[in-house]
Short mmCIF file of C-alpha atoms in Angstrom, two decimals:
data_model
loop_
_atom_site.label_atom_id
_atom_site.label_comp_id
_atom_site.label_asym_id
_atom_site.label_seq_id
_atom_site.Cartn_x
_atom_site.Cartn_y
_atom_site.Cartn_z
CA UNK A 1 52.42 -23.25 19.48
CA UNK A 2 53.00 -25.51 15.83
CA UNK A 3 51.18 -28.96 16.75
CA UNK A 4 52.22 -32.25 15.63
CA UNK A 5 49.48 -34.66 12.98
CA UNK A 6 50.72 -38.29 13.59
CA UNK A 7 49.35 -41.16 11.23
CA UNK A 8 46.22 -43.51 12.99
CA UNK A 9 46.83 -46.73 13.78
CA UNK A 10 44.99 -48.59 10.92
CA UNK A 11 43.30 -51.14 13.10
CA UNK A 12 43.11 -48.82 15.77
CA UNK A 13 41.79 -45.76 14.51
CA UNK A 14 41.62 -43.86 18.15
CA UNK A 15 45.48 -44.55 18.70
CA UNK A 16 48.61 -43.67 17.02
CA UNK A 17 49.96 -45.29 14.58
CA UNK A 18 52.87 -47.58 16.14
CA UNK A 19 55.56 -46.73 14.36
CA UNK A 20 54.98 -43.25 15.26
CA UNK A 21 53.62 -43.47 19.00
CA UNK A 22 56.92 -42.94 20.58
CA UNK A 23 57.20 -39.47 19.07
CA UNK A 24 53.69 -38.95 19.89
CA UNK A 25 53.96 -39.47 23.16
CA UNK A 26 56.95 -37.75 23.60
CA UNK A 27 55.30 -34.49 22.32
CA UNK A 28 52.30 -34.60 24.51
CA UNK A 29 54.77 -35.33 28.04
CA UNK A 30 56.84 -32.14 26.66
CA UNK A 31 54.31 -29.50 28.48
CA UNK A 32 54.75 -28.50 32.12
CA UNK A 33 51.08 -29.39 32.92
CA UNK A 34 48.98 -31.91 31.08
CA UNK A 35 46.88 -30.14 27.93
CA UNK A 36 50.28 -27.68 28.12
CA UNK A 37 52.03 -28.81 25.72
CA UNK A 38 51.87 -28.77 21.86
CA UNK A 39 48.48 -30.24 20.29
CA UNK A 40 48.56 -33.55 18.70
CA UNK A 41 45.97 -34.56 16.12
CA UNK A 42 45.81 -38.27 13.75
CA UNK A 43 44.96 -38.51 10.03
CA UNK A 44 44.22 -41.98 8.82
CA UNK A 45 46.47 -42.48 6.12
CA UNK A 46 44.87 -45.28 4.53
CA UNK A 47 41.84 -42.77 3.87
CA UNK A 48 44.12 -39.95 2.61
CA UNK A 49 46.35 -42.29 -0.09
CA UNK A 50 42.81 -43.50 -1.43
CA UNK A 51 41.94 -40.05 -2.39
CA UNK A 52 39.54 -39.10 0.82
CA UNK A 53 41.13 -36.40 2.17
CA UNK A 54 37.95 -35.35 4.25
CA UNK A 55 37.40 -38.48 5.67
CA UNK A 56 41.17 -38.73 6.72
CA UNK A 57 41.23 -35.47 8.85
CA UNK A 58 37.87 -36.12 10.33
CA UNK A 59 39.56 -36.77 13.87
CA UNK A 60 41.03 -33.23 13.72
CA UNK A 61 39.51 -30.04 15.72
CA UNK A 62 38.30 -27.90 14.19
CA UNK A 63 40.03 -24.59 14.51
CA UNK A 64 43.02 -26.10 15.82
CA UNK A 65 45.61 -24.67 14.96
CA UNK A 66 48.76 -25.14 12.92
CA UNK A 67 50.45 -28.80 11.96
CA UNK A 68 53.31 -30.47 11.22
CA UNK A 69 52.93 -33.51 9.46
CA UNK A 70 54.89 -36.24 10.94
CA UNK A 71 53.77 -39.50 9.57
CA UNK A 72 53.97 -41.58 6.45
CA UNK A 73 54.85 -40.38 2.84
CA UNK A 74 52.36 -39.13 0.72
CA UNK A 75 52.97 -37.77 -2.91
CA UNK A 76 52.63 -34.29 -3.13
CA UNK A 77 49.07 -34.81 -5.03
CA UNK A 78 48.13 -36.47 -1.64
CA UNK A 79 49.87 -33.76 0.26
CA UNK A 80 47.93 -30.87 -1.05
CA UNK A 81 44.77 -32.26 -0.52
CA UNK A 82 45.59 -33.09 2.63
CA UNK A 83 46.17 -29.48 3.09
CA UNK A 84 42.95 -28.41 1.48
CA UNK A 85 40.72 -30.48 3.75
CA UNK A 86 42.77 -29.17 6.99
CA UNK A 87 41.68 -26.04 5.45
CA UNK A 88 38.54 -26.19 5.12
CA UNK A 89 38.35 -27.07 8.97
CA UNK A 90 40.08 -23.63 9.75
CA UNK A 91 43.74 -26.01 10.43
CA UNK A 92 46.65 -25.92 8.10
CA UNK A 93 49.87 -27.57 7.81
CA UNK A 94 53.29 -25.89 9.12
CA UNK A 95 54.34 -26.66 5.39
CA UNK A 96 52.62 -25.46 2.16
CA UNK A 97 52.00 -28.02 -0.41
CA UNK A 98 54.39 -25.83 -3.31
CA UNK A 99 57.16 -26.13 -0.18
CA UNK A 100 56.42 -29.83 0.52
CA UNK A 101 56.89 -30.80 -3.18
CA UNK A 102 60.02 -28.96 -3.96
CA UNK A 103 61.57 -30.64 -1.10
CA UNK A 104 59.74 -33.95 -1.48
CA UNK A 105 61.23 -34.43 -5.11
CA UNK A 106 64.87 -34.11 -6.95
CA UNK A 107 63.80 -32.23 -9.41
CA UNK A 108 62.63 -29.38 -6.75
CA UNK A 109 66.01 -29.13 -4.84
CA UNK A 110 68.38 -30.62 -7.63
CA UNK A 111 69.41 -26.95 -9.19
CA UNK A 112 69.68 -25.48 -5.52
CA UNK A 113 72.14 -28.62 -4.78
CA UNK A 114 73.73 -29.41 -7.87
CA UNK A 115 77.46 -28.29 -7.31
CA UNK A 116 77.27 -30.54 -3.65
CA UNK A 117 75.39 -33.64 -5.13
CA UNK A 118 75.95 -36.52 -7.58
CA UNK A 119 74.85 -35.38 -11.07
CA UNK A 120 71.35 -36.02 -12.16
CA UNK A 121 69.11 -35.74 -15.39
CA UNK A 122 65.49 -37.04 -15.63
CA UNK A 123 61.86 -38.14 -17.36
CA UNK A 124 59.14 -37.59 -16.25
CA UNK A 125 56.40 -40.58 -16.51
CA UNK A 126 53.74 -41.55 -16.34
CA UNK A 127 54.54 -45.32 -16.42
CA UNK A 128 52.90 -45.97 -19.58
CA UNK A 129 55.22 -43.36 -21.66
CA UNK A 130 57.99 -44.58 -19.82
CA UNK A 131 57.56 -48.51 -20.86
CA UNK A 132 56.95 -47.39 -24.22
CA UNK A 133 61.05 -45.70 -24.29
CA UNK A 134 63.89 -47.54 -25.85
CA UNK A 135 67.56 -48.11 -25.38
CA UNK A 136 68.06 -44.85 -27.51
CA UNK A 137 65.83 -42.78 -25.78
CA UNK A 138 67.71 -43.42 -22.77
CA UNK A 139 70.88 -43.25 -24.13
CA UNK A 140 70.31 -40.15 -24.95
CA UNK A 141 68.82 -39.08 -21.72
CA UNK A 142 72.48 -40.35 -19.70
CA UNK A 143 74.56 -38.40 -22.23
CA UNK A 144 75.16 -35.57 -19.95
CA UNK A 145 76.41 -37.60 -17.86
CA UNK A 146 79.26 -38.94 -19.65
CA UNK A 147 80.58 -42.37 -19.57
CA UNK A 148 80.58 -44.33 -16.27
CA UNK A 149 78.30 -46.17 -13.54
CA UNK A 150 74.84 -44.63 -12.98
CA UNK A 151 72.04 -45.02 -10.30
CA UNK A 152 68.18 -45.39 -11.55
CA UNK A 153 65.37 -44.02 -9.30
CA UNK A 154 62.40 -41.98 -9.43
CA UNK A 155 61.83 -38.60 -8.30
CA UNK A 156 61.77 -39.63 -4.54
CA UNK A 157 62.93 -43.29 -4.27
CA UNK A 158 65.25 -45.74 -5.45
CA UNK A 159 65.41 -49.75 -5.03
CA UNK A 160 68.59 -50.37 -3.82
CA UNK A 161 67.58 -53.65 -2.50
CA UNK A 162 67.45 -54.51 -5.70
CA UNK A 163 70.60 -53.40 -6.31
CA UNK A 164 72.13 -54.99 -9.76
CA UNK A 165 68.20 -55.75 -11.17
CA UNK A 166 66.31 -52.19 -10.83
CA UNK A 167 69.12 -49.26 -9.60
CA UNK A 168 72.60 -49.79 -10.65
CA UNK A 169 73.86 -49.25 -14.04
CA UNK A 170 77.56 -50.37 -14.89
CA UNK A 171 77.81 -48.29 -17.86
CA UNK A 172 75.68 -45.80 -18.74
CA UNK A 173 76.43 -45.19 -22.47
CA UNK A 174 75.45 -49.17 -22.73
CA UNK A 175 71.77 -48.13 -24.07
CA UNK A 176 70.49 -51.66 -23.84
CA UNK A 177 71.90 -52.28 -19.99
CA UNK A 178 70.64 -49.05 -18.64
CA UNK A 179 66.75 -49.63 -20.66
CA UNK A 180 67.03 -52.87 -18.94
CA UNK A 181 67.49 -51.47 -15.24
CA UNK A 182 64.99 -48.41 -16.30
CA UNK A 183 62.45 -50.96 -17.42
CA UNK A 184 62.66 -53.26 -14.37
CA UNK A 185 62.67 -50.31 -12.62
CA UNK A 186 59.54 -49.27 -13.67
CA UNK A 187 58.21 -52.14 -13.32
CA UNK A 188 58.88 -52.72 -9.63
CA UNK A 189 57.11 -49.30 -8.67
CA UNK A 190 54.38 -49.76 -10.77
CA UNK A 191 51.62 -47.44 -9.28
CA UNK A 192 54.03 -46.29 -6.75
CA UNK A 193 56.51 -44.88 -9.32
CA UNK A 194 56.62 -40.87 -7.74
CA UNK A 195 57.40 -38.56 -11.13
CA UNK A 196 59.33 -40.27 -13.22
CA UNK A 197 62.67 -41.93 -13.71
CA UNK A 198 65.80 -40.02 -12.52
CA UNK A 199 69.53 -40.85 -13.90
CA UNK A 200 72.44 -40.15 -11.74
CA UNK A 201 76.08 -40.57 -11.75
CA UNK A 202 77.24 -42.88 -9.87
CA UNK A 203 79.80 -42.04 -6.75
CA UNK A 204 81.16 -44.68 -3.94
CA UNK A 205 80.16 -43.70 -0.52
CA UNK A 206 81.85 -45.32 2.60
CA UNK A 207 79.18 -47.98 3.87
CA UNK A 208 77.33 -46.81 7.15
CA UNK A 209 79.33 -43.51 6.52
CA UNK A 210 75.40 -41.68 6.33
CA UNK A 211 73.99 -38.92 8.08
CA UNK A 212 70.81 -37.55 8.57
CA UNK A 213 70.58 -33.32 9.38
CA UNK A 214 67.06 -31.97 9.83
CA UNK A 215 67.16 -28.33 8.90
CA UNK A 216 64.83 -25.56 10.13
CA UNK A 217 64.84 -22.04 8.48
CA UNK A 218 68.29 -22.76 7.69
CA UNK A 219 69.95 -23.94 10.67
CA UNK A 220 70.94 -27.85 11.82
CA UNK A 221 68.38 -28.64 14.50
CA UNK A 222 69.32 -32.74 14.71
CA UNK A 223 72.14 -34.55 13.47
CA UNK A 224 71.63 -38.49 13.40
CA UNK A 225 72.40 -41.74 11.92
CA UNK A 226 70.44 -42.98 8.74
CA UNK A 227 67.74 -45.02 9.42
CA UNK A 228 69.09 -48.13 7.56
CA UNK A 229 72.37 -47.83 9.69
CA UNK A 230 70.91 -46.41 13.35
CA UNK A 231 73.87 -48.32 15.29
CA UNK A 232 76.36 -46.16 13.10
CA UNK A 233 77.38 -43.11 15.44
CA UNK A 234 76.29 -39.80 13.88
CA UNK A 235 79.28 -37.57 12.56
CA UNK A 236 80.18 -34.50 14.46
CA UNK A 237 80.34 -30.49 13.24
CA UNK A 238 84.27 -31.12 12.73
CA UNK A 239 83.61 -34.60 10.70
CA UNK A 240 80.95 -32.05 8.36
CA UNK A 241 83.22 -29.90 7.61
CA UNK A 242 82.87 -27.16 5.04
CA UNK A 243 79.66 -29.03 3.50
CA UNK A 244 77.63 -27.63 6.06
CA UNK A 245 77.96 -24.19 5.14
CA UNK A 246 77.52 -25.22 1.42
CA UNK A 247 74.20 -27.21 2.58
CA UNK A 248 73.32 -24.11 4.18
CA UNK A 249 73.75 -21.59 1.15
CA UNK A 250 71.73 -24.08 -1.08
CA UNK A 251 69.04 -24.18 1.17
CA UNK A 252 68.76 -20.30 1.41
CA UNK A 253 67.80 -20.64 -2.16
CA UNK A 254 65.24 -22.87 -1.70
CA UNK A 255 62.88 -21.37 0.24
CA UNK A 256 61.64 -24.55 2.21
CA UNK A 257 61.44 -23.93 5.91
CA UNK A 258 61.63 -27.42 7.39
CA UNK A 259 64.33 -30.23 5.37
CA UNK A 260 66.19 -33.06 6.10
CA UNK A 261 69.52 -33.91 4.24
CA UNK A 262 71.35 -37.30 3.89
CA UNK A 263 75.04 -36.69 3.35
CA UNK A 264 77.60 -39.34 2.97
CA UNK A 265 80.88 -39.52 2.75
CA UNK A 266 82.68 -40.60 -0.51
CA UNK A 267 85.77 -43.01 -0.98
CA UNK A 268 88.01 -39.72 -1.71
CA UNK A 269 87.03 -38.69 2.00
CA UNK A 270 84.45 -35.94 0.37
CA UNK A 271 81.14 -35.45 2.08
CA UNK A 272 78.13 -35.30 -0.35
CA UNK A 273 74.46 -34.65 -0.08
CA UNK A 274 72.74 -38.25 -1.64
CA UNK A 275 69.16 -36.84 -0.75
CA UNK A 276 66.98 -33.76 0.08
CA UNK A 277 63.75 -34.25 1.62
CA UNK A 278 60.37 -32.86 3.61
CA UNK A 279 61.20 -32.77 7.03
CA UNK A 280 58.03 -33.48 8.00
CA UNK A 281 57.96 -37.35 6.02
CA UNK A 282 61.79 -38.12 7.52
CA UNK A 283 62.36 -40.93 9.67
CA UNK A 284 64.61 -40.80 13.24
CA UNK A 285 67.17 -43.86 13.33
CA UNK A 286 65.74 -46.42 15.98
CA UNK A 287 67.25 -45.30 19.10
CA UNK A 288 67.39 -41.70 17.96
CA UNK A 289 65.88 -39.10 20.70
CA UNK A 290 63.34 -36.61 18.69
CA UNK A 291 63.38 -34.13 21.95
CA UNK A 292 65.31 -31.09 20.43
CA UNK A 293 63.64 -31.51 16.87
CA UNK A 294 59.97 -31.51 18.31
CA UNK A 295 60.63 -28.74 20.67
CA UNK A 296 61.99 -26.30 18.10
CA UNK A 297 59.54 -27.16 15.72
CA UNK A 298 56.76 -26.87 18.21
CA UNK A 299 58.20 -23.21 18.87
CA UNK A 300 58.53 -22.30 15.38
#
């Protein structure tokens, strides 16, 4: 049985993190008898984002088994040596680090997605080559994108609370405009940036109109709300529509066993995958029950 590695609670280090100890203790109530069900193990993130990976799976049992990370993001430089020290304490994560880092950043699961997403080109950093690029540079980065609105982000996040300062772009052939947004962009993630700087054409989604589909081995195990909207109600198979199948043949192609896809639905009344990600490093929407998705996974 796959068990579940939940983030500490920084001042706590025994407990579970709280924004994560309602799963928790949902997966340890899930067995028939106490100690029944699926093992669950912390990690103190702090440790593992400061480059101690050892020190951050120090709580783990040895020879415990198999993991699914279900806790904070990590890059995928954080993620593999995360993996290493489970590793070397006979454990190891449900997903490899080459699986968590295709589906962790766009340019991993852009090509599998491209004909069912908005179109994307991108730089990769680090910060200091990217602050050093002018208005033609990205110009000329945007130009196979044609004319119109873009979106700025990096390869796993954008700012879209700072909507008209770091992420939208009115015109992307304006070189000067779009270094601008780049450039405050940039500046806003600082040591945070993840890649590098992705462009992407710009398409107007239906506000609260988001889902969230976790996929394992290439079937829909949990369809919610997005986080940022949980009160929205979740579409239904019907509402999908032929995107799921679509969803479904790019993820055959991508060989990553555990995802979660946002898809929204466009002005035209089009749905359209905005986002690919790790399962494992995907929220729930407040209110959202994680019983089916923990169960399968723990079976997997």
């Amino acid at each position: 049985m796959t068990g579940f590695l939940y983030c500490s609670d920084p001042l706590r280090p025994g407990r579970t993190d709280p924004a994560f100890a309602e799963e928790a203790a949902a997966v340890r109530g899930s067995g028939a008898a106490p100690g029944s069900g699926p093992a669950v193990a912390l990690v103190d993130h702090d440790a593992l984002v400061a480059g101690d990976a050892v020190a951050a799976v120090r709580r783990v049992p040895r020879g415990s088994g198999t993991y699914v990370y279900r806790g904070w993001m990590v890059t995928s430089a954080r993620y593999a040596e995360l993996d290493r020290a489970l590793r070397a304490r006979d454990c190891a994560l449900f997903t490899r680090p080459e699986a968590y880092r295709t589906a962790h950043e766009l340019p991993g699961w852009y090509g599998a997605f491209a004909g069912i997403t908005p179109r994307s080109v991108w730089c990769e950093g680090p910060v200091e080559k990217l602050d050093r690029a002018g208005a033609d540079f990205w110009a000329a980065l945007a130009r196979p994108l044609g004319r119109g609105p873009g979106i700025v982000k990096d390869f796993v996040k954008s700012r879209k609370h700072e909507w008209h300062e770091a992420c939208y772009v009115p015109e992307l052939a304006d070189g000067e405009r779009l270094a601008a947004v780049v450039g405050r962009f940039v500046e806003l993630q600082g040591e945070f940036l993840a890649g590098g700087v992705v462009l992407r054409s710009f398409e107007a989604f239906v506000p609260e109109g988001e889902a969230r589909i976790w996929w394992l081995d290439g079937e829909p195990v949990l369809v919610t709300a997005h986080p940022d909207t949980p009160g929205a109600p979740p579409p239904t198979a019907e509402e999908l529509g032929p995107l799921l199948p679509a969803v479904r043949e790019a993820l055959s192609g991508l060989g990553c066993r555990f995802v979660a896809t946002d898809l929204a639905l466009r002005e035209d009344g089009v749905r359209r995958v905005v986002e690919v990600g790790d399962g494992q490093v995907s929220g729930l929407p407040a209110g959202a029950d994680p019983g089916p998705l923990l169960t399968t996974l723990a079976k997997a």
